[in-house]
XYZ file of N, CA and C in Angstrom:
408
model
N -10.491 12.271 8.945
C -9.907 11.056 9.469
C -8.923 10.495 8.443
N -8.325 10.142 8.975
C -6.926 9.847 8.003
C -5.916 7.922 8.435
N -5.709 7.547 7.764
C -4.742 6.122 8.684
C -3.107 6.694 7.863
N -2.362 6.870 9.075
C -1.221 7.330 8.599
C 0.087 6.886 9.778
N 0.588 5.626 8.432
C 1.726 4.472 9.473
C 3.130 5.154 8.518
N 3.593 4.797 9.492
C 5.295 5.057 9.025
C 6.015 4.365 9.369
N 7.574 3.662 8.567
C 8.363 3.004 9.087
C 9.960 3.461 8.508
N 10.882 3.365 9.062
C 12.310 3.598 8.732
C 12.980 2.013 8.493
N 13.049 2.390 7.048
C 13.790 0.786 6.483
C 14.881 1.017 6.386
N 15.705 -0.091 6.760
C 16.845 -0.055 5.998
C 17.468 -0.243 5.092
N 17.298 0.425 3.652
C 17.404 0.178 2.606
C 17.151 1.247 2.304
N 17.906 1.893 0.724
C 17.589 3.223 0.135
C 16.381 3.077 -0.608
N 16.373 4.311 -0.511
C 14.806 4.576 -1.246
C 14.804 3.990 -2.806
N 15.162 3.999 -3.458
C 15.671 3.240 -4.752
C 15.305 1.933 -4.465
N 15.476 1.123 -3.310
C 15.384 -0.153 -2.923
C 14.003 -0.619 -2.873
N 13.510 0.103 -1.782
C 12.085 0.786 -1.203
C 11.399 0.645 -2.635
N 11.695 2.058 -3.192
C 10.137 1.486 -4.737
C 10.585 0.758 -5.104
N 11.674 -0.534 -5.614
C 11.598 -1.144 -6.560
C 10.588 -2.591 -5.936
N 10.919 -3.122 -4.380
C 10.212 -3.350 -3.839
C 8.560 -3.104 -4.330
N 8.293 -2.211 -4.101
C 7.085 -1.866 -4.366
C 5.979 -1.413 -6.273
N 7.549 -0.930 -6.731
C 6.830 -0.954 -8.232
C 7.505 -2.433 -9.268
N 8.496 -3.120 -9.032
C 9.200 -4.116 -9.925
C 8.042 -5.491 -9.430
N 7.160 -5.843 -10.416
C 5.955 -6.675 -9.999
C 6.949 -8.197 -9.295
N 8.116 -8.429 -9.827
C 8.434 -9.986 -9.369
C 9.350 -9.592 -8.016
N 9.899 -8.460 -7.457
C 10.352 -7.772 -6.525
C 8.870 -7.752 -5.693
N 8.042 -7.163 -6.323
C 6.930 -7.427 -5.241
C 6.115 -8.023 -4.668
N 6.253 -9.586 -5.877
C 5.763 -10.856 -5.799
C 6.634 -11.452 -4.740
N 7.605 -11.190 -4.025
C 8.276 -11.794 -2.936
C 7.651 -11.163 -1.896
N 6.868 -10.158 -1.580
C 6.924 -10.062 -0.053
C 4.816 -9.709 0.151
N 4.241 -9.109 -1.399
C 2.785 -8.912 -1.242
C 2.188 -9.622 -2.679
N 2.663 -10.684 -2.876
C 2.307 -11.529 -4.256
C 0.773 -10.988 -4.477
N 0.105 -10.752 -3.893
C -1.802 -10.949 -4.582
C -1.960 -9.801 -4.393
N -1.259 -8.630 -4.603
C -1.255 -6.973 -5.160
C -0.285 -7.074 -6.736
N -1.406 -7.022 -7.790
C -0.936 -6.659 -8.738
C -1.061 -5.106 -8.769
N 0.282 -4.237 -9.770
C 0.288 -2.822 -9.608
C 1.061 -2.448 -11.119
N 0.223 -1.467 -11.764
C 1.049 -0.692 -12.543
C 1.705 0.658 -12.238
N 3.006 0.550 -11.832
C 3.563 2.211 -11.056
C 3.692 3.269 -11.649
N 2.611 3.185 -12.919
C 2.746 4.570 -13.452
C 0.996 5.237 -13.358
N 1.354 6.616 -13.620
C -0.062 7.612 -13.552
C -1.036 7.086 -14.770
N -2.071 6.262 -13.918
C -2.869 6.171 -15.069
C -2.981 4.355 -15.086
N -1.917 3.519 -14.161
C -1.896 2.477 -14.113
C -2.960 1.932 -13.345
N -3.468 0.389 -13.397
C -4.450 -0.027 -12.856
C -3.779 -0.926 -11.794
N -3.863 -1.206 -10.472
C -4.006 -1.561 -9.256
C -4.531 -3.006 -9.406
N -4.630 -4.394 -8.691
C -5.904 -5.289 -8.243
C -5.190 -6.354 -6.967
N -6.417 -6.516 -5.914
C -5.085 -6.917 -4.852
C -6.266 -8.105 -4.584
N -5.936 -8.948 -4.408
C -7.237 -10.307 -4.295
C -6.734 -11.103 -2.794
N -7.748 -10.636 -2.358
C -7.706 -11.027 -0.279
C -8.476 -12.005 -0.183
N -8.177 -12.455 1.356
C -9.604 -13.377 2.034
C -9.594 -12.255 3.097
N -11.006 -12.443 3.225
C -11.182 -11.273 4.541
C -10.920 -12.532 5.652
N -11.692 -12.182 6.651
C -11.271 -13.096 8.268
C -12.337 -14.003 8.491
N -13.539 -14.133 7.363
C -14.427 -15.056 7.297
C -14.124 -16.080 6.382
N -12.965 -16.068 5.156
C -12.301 -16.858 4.660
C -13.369 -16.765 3.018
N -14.061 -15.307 2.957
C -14.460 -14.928 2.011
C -13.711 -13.696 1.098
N -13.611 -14.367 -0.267
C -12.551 -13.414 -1.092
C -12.895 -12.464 -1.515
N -12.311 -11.323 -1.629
C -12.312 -9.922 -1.567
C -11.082 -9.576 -2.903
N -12.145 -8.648 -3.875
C -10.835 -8.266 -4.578
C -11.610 -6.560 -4.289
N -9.802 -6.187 -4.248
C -9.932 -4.601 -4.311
C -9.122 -4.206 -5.246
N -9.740 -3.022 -5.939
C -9.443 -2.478 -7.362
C -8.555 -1.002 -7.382
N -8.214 -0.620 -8.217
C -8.070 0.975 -8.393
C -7.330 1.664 -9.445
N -6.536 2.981 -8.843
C -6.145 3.293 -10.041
C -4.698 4.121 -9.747
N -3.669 4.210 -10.136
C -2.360 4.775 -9.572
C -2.796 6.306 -10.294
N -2.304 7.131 -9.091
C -2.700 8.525 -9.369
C -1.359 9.281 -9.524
N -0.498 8.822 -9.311
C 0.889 9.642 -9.353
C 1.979 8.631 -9.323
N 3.106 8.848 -9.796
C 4.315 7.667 -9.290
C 5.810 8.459 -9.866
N 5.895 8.613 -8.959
C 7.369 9.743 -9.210
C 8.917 9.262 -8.826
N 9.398 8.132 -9.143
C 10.404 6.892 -8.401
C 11.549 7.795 -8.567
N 12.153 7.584 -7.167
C 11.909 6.969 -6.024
C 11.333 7.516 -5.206
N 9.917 8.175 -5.240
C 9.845 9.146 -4.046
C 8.104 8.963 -3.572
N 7.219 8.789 -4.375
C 5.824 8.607 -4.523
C 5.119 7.959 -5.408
N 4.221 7.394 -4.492
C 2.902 6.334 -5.870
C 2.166 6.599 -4.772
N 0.773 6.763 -5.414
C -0.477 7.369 -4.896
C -1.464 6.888 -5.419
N -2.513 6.564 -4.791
C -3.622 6.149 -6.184
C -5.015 5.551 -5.361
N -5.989 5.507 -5.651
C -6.839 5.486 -4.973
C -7.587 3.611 -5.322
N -8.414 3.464 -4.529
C -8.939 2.309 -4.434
C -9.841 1.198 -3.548
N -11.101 0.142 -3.721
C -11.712 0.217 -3.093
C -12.128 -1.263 -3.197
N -12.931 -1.858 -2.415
C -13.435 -2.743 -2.355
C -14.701 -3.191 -3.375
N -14.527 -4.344 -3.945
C -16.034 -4.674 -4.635
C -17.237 -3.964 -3.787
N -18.054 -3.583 -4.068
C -19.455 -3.072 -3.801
C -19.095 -2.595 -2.811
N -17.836 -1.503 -2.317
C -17.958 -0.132 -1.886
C -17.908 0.968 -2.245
N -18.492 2.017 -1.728
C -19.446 3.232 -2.300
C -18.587 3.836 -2.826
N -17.144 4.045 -2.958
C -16.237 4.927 -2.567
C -15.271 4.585 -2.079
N -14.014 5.003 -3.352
C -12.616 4.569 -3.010
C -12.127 5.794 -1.265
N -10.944 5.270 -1.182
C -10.062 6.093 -0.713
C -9.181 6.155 -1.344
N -8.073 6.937 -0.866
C -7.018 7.905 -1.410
C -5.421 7.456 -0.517
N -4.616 6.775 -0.790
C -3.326 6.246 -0.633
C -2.242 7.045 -1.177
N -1.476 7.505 -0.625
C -0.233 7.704 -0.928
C 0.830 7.035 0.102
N 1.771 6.845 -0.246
C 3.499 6.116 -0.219
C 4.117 6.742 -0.724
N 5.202 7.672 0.250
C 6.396 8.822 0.256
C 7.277 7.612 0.806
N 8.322 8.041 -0.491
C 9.677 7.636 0.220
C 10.596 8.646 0.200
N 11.446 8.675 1.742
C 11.779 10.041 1.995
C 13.333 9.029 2.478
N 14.512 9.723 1.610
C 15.834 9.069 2.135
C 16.614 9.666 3.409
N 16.894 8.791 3.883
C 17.601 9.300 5.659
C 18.805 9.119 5.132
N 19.645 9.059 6.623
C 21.274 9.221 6.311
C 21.761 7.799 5.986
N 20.686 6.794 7.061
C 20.831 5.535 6.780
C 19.328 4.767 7.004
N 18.767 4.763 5.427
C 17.797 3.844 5.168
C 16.730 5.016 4.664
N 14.940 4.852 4.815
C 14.377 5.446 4.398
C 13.188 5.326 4.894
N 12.649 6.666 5.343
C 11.481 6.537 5.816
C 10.291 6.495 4.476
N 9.214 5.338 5.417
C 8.672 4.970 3.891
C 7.219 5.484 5.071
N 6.177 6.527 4.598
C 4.998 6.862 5.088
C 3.870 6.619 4.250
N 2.856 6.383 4.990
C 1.840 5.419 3.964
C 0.172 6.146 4.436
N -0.353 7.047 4.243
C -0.960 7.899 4.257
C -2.715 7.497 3.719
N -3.748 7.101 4.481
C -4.406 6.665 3.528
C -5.961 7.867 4.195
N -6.208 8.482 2.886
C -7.342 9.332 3.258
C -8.631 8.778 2.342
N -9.943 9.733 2.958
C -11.019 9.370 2.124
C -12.255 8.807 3.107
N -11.955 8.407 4.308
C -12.703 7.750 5.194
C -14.403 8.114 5.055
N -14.536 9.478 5.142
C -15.548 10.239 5.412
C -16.379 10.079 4.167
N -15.952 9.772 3.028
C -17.294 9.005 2.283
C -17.688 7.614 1.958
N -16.971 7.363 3.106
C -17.524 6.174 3.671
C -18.742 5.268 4.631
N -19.911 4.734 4.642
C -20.430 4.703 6.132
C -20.120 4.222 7.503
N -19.076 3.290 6.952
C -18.232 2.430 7.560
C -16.833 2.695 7.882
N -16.511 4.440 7.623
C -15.711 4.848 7.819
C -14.517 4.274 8.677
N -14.969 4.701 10.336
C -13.729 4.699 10.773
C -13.510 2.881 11.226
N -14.276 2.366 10.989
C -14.059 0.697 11.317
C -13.165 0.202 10.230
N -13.313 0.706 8.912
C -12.571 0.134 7.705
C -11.253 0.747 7.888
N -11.267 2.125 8.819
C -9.991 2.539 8.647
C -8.683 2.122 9.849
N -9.791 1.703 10.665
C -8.843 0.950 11.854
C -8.211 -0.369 11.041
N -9.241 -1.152 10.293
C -8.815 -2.532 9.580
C -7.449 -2.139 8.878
N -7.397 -1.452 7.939
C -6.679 -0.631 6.918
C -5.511 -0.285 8.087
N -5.432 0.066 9.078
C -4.177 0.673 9.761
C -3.624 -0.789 10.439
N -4.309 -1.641 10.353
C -3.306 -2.185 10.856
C -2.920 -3.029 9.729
N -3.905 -3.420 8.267
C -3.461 -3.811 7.618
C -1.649 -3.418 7.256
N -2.074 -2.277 6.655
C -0.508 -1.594 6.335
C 0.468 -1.565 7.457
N -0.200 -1.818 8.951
C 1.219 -2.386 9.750
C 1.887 -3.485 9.502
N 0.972 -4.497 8.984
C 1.156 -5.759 8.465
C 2.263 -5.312 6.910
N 2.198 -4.744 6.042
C 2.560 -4.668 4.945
C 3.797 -3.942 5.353
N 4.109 -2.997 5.945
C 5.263 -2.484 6.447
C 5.678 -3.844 6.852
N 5.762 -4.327 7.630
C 6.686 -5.193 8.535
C 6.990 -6.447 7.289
N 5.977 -6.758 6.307
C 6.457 -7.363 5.460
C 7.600 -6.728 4.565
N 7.491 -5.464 3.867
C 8.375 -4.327 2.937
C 9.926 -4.937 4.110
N 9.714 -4.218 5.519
C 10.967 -4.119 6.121
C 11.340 -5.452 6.023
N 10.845 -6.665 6.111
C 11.458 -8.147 6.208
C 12.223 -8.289 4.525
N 11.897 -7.791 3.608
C 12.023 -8.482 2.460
C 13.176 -7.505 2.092
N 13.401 -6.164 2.357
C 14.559 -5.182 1.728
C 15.320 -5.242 2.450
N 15.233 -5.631 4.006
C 16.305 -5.196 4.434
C 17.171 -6.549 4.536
N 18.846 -5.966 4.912
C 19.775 -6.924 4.998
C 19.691 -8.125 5.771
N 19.858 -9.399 5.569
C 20.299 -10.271 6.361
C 20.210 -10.504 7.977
């Protein structure tokens, strides 16, 4: 089982990670995801879930190859077991498909319920990325 969203921004891929790895670039559109974009960097993203109870989720960047991939796994306080994230940015003729790939479900117990949450989360986070890079 896999949650795997995709979107075509308009903006080059260059645009796309800086968005996503330049922390005050990323403080405009997902402020309470702190991220280090290199291999080996530490992750921390501090939520309210939908009961208006706070949630921090942790992790660890497993790859980051700019402009093209950051990967890295990560999980909720007192869950058993991260999952596995990657973010490809792949350049078009005009703009960039940005795919957001999140595996790991299955050592989960709560698998596929967390992963429905998670898919639409990152629909949410796409549509934020596309509001904040693209033009006017």
């Amino acid at each position: 089982m896999s949650v795997d969203e995709t979107a075509v921004v308009a903006a080059s891929a260059e645009r796309v990670w800086r968005a996503f790895a330049d922390h005050d670039d990323r403080g405009e559109w997902w402020h309470y995801l702190y991220l280090e974009p290199v291999a080996g960097g530490s992750l921390e993203e501090r939520w309210t879930d939908e009961h208006g109870t706070p949630v921090v989720t942790r992790g660890e960047v497993t790859h980051a190859a700019a402009p093209k991939l950051l990967a890295f796994t990560w999980a909720d306080e007192g869950q058993e077991a991260s999952t596995d994230v990657e973010i490809t940015l792949t350049p078009l003729e005009v703009g960039t498909e940005v795919r957001i790939r999140e595996t790991g479900w299955e050592r989960l117990p709560d698998g596929p319920s967390l992963a429905a949450d998670h898919r639409a989360g990152w629909r949410v986070h796409l549509a934020n990325l596309r509001r904040h890079v693209e033009p006017g």
